Coordinates of N, CA and C in Angstrom, one line a residue:
X181 N 36.3 -27.5 -138.5 CA 35.8 -28.8 -138.4 C 36.8 -29.9 -139.0
X182 N 37.4 -29.5 -140.1 CA 38.5 -30.4 -140.6 C 39.6 -30.7 -139.7
X183 N 40.0 -29.6 -138.9 CA 41.1 -29.8 -138.0 C 40.7 -30.8 -136.9
X184 N 39.4 -30.9 -136.5 CA 39.0 -31.8 -135.6 C 39.1 -33.2 -136.1
X185 N 38.8 -33.5 -137.4 CA 38.7 -34.8 -138.0 C 40.2 -35.2 -138.1
X186 N 41.1 -34.3 -138.4 CA 42.5 -34.6 -138.5 C 43.0 -35.1 -137.2
X187 N 42.7 -34.4 -136.0 CA 43.1 -34.7 -134.8 C 42.5 -36.1 -134.3
X188 N 41.3 -36.4 -134.7 CA 40.6 -37.7 -134.4 C 41.4 -38.7 -135.2
X189 N 41.8 -38.5 -136.4 CA 42.4 -39.6 -137.1 C 43.9 -39.9 -136.6
X190 N 44.6 -38.8 -136.2 CA 45.8 -39.0 -135.5 C 45.7 -39.7 -134.2
X191 N 44.8 -39.4 -133.4 CA 44.4 -40.1 -132.2 C 44.1 -41.6 -132.5
X192 N 43.3 -41.8 -133.5 CA 42.9 -43.2 -133.9 C 44.2 -44.0 -134.2
X193 N 45.0 -43.3 -135.0 CA 46.3 -44.1 -135.4 C 47.1 -44.4 -134.2
X194 N 47.3 -43.4 -133.3 CA 48.1 -43.7 -132.1 C 47.5 -44.8 -131.2
X195 N 46.1 -44.8 -131.0 CA 45.5 -45.8 -130.3 C 45.7 -47.2 -130.9
X196 N 45.6 -47.2 -132.2 CA 45.8 -48.5 -133.0 C 47.2 -49.0 -132.8
X197 N 48.1 -48.2 -132.8 CA 49.6 -48.5 -132.6 C 49.7 -49.1 -131.2
X198 N 49.1 -48.4 -130.2 CA 49.3 -48.9 -128.9 C 48.6 -50.2 -128.7
X199 N 47.5 -50.4 -129.3 CA 46.7 -51.7 -129.2 C 47.6 -52.8 -129.8
X200 N 48.1 -52.6 -130.9 CA 49.0 -53.6 -131.5 C 50.2 -54.0 -130.7
X201 N 50.8 -53.0 -130.0 CA 52.0 -53.3 -129.2 C 51.6 -54.1 -128.0
X202 N 50.5 -53.7 -127.3 CA 50.1 -54.6 -126.2 C 49.6 -55.9 -126.6
X203 N 49.0 -56.1 -127.8 CA 48.4 -57.3 -128.2 C 49.6 -58.3 -128.5
X204 N 50.8 -57.7 -128.9 CA 52.0 -58.6 -129.1 C 52.6 -59.0 -127.8
X205 N 52.4 -58.3 -126.8 CA 53.0 -58.6 -125.5 C 52.6 -60.0 -124.9
X206 N 53.6 -60.8 -124.6 CA 53.5 -62.1 -124.0 C 54.3 -62.2 -122.8
X207 N 53.7 -62.6 -121.7 CA 54.4 -62.8 -120.5 C 53.7 -63.9 -119.7
X208 N 54.5 -64.5 -118.8 CA 54.1 -65.5 -118.0 C 53.3 -65.0 -116.7
X209 N 53.5 -63.7 -116.4 CA 53.0 -63.2 -115.2 C 51.5 -62.9 -115.5
X210 N 50.5 -63.5 -114.7 CA 49.2 -63.3 -114.9 C 48.8 -61.8 -114.8
X211 N 49.3 -61.2 -113.9 CA 48.9 -59.8 -113.7 C 49.3 -58.8 -114.9
X212 N 50.5 -59.1 -115.3 CA 50.9 -58.3 -116.5 C 50.0 -58.7 -117.8
X213 N 49.8 -59.9 -117.9 CA 48.9 -60.3 -119.0 C 47.4 -59.7 -118.9
X214 N 47.0 -59.8 -117.7 CA 45.6 -59.2 -117.5 C 45.8 -57.6 -117.8
X215 N 46.7 -57.0 -117.4 CA 46.9 -55.5 -117.7 C 46.9 -55.3 -119.2
X216 N 47.8 -56.1 -119.9 CA 47.9 -56.0 -121.3 C 46.5 -56.2 -122.0
X217 N 45.8 -57.2 -121.6 CA 44.5 -57.4 -122.1 C 43.5 -56.3 -121.9
X218 N 43.6 -55.7 -120.7 CA 42.7 -54.5 -120.4 C 43.1 -53.4 -121.3
X219 N 44.3 -53.1 -121.5 CA 44.7 -52.0 -122.4 C 44.3 -52.2 -123.8
X220 N 44.4 -53.5 -124.2 CA 43.8 -53.9 -125.6 C 42.3 -53.6 -125.7
X221 N 41.6 -54.1 -124.7 CA 40.2 -53.8 -124.7 C 39.8 -52.4 -124.7
X222 N 40.5 -51.5 -123.9 CA 40.3 -50.1 -123.8 C 40.6 -49.4 -125.2
X223 N 41.7 -49.8 -125.8 CA 42.0 -49.3 -127.1 C 40.9 -49.6 -128.1
X224 N 40.4 -50.9 -128.0 CA 39.4 -51.3 -129.0 C 38.1 -50.3 -128.8
X225 N 37.8 -50.1 -127.5 CA 36.6 -49.3 -127.2 C 36.8 -47.9 -127.8
X226 N 38.0 -47.3 -127.5 CA 38.2 -45.9 -128.0 C 38.3 -45.9 -129.5
X227 N 38.9 -46.9 -130.1 CA 38.8 -46.9 -131.6 C 37.4 -46.9 -132.1
X228 N 36.6 -47.7 -131.6 CA 35.1 -47.8 -132.0 C 34.5 -46.5 -131.8
X229 N 34.7 -45.8 -130.6 CA 34.1 -44.6 -130.4 C 34.6 -43.5 -131.3
X230 N 35.9 -43.4 -131.7 CA 36.4 -42.5 -132.5 C 35.8 -42.7 -134.0
X231 N 35.7 -44.0 -134.3 CA 35.1 -44.3 -135.7 C 33.6 -43.7 -135.7
X232 N 32.8 -43.8 -134.6 CA 31.5 -43.3 -134.6 C 31.6 -41.7 -134.7
X233 N 32.4 -41.2 -134.0 CA 32.6 -39.7 -134.0 C 32.9 -39.1 -135.4
X234 N 33.8 -39.9 -136.1 CA 34.2 -39.5 -137.4 C 33.0 -39.6 -138.4
X235 N 32.2 -40.7 -138.2 CA 31.1 -40.9 -139.0 C 30.0 -39.9 -138.9
X236 N 29.9 -39.4 -137.7 CA 28.7 -38.5 -137.4 C 29.2 -37.0 -137.4
X237 N 30.3 -36.6 -137.8 CA 30.9 -35.3 -137.7 C 30.1 -34.4 -138.6

């Protein structure tokens, strides 16, 4: 079970890093900006889900 928690924490860190990278992305292209915002929203969703999984392990 501890191995699972470690894997979840590593995944959480990776997702947080990706979220931060896309959040910093600035572009004039509306499509690229929408894509980046979608990635940020998806990362936030997965971060929250991972936090719940870790809490209920």
